[in-house]
Short mmCIF file of C-alpha atoms in Angstrom, two decimals:
data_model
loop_
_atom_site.label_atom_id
_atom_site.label_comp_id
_atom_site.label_asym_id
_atom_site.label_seq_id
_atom_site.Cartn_x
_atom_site.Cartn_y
_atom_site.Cartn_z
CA UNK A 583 35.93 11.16 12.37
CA UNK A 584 32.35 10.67 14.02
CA UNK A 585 31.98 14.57 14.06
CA UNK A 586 32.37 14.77 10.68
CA UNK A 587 29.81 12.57 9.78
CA UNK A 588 27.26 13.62 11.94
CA UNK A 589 27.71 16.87 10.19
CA UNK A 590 27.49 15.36 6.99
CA UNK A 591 24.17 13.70 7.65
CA UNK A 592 22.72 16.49 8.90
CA UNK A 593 23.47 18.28 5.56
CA UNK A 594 22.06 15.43 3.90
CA UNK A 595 18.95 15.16 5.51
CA UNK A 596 18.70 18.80 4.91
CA UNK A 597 19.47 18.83 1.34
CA UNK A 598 16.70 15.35 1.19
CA UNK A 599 14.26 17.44 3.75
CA UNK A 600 14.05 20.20 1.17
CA UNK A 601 13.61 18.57 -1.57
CA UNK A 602 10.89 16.11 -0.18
CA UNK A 603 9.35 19.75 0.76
CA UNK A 604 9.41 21.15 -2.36
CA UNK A 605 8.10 17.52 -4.19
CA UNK A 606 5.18 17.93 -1.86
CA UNK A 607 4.58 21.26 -2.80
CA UNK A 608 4.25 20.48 -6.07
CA UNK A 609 2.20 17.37 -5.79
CA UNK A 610 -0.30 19.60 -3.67
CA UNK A 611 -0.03 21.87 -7.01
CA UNK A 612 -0.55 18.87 -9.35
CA UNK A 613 -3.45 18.07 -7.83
CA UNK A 614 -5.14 21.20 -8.01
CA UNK A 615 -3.79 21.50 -11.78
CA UNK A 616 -3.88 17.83 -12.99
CA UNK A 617 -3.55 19.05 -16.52
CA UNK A 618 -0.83 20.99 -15.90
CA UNK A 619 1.92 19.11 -18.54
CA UNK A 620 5.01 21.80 -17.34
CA UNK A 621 4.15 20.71 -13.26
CA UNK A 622 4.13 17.43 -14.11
CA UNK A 623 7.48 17.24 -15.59
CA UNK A 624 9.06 19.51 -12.88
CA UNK A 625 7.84 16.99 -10.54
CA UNK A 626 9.23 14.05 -12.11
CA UNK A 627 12.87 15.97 -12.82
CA UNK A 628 12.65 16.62 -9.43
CA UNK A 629 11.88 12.88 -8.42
CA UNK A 630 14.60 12.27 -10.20
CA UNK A 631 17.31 14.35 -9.06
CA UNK A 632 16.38 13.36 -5.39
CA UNK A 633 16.94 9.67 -6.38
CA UNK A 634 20.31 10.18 -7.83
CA UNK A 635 21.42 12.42 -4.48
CA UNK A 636 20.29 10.09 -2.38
CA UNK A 637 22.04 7.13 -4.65
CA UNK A 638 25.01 9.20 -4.37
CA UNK A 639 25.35 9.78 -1.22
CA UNK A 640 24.52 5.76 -0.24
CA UNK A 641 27.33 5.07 -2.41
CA UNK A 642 29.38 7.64 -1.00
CA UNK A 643 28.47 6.48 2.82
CA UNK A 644 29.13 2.61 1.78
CA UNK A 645 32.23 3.20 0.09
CA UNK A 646 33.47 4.32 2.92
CA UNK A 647 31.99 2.72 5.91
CA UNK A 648 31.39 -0.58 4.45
CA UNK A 649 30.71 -2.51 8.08
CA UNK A 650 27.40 0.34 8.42
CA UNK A 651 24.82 -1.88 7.43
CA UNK A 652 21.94 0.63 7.55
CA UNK A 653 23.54 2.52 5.04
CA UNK A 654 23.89 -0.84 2.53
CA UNK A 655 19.90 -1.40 3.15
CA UNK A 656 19.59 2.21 2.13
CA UNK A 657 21.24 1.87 -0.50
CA UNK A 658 20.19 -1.77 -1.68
CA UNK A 659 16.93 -0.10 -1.57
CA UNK A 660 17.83 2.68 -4.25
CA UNK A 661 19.21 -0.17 -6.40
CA UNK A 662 16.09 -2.28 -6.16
CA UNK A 663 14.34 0.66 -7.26
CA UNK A 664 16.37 1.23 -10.07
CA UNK A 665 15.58 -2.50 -11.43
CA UNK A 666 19.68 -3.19 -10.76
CA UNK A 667 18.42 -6.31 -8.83
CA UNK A 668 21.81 -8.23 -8.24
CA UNK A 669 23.95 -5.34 -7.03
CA UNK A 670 20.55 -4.91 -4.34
CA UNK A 671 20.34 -8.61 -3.72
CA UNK A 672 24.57 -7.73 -2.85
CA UNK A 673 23.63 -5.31 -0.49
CA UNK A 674 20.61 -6.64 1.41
CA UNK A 675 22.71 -10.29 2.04
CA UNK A 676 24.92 -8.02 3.83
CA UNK A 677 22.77 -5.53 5.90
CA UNK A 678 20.66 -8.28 7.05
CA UNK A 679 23.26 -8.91 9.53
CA UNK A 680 22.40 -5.82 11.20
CA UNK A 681 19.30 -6.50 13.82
CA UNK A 682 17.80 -3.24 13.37
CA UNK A 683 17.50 -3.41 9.58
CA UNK A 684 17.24 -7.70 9.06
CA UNK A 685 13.50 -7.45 8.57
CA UNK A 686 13.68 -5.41 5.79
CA UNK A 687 16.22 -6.41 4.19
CA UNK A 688 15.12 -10.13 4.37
CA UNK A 689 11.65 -8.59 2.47
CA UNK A 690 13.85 -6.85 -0.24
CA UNK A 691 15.66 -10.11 -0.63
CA UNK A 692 12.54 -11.43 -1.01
CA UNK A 693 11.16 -8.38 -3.33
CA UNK A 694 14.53 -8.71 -5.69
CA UNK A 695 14.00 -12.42 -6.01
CA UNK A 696 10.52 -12.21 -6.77
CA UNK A 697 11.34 -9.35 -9.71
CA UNK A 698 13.82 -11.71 -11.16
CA UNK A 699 11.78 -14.52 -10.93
CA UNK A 700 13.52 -16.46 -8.76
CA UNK A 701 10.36 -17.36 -7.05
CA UNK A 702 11.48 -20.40 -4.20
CA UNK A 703 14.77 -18.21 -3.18
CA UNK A 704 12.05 -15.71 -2.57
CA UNK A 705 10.19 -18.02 -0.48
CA UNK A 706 13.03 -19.50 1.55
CA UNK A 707 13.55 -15.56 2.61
CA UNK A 708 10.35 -14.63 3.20
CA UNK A 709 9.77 -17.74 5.68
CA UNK A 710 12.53 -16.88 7.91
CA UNK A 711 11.58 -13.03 8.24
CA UNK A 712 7.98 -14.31 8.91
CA UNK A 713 9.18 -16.57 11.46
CA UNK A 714 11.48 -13.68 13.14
CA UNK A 715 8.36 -11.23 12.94
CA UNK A 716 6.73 -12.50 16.35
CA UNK A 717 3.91 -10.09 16.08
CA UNK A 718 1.45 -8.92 13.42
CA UNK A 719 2.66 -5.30 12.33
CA UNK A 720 2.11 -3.39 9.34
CA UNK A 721 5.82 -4.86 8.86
CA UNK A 722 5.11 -8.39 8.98
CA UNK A 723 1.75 -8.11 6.87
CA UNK A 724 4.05 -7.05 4.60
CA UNK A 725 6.35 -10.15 4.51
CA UNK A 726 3.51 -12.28 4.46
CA UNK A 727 1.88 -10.50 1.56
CA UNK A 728 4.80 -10.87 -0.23
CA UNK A 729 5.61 -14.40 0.54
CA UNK A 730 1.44 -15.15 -0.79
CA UNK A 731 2.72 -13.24 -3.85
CA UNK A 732 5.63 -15.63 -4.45
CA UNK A 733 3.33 -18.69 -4.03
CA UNK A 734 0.71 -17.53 -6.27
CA UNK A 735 3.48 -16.41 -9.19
CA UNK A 736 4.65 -20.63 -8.47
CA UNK A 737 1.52 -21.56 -8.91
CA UNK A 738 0.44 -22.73 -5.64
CA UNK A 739 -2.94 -21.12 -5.35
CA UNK A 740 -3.64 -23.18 -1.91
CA UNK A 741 -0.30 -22.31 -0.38
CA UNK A 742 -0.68 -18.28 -1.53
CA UNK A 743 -4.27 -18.72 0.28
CA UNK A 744 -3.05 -19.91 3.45
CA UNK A 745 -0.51 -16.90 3.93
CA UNK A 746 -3.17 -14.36 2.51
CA UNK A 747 -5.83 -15.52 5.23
CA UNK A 748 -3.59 -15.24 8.14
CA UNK A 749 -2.95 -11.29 7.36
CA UNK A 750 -7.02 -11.77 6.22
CA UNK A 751 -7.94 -12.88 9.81
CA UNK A 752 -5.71 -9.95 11.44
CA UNK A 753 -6.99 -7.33 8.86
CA UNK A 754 -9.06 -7.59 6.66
CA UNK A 755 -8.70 -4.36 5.09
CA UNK A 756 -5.03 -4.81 4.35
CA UNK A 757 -4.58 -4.00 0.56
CA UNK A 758 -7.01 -6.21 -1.73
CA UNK A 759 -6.58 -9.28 0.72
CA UNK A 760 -10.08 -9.93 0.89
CA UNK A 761 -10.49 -9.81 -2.73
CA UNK A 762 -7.97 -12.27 -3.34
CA UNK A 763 -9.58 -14.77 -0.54
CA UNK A 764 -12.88 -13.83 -2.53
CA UNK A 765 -11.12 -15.24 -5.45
CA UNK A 766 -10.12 -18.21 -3.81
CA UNK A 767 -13.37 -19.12 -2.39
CA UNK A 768 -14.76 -18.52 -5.98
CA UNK A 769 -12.52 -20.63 -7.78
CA UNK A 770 -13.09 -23.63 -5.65
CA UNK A 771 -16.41 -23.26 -5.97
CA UNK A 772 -16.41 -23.14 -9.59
CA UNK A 773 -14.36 -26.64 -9.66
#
């Protein structure tokens, strides 16, 4: 039962917790040895082998408690970042019902969709977790960013402006915002 699982999770998060400790380690040691061909590869193999666990045991945790939401975004997540885009796109429809993970899974709806180039399903996500986001967090810069992204990839330079200068007025060191309203400015100028 709920014992169990606890258990469980704290083995996981063990097992993850030491391997995130050891990837750092050698990411530290990759630094100092950026030539180093035999670090680098450990590293990635490592990468690797952390991804599959954790795919593994999302599977594992779905399979069999398939109303835990947090555990589809978790592992909608791992499929986005494999490219499998529709079995994510599965999982994020259904963990948005959960409250505590809807944000994000409304921005990896609208991630997926942008990937596949399904650019105005993208949008129509991306709108309603703006309008949930009351407040400007790193979290909602985010949505907006990516909603800018899916205007710009439709071609609709003035409506990817628009988005990019409300995170621009909040922050204007927020990734290479202000280079893209540079852009903008430019271009018009030029016309």
């Amino acid at each position: 039962g709920k014992a169990d699982t606890t258990l469980e999770k704290m083995e996981n998060d063990f097992i993850v917790a030491s391997m995130d400790a050891k990837i750092q380690e050698l990411t530290n040691k990759l630094g100092e040895n950026p030539n180093d061909a035999s670090i680098a590869a450990e590293l990635e193999e490592l990468k690797k082998k952390e991804h599959s666990y954790k795919l593994e045991n999302a599977r594992d945790m779905v399979e069999r408690y398939p109303n835990d939401f947090n555990y589809r975004y978790i592992y909608g997540q791992l499929l986005f970042e494999d490219g499998k885009l529709d079995d994510a796109i599965m999982q994020f429809q259904l963990s948005q019902r959960n409250p505590k993970v809807r944000s994000q899974s409304l921005l990896g709806l609208g991630r997926a969709f942008i990937l596949g180039k399904k650019y105005d399903l993208a949008v129509d996500q991306l709108e309603i977790a703006k309008k949930e986001a009351k407040v400007m967090t790193d979290a909602k810069k985010e949505i907006i960013y990516e909603l800018a992204t899916a205007y710009e990839k439709m071609g609709e330079a003035e409506k990817a402006f628009n988005e990019f200068k409300e995170i621009y007025s909040a922050d204007i060191s927020y990734k290479d915002v202000s280079k893209k309203i540079n852009d903008y400015y430019e271009s018009r100028r030029k016309q």
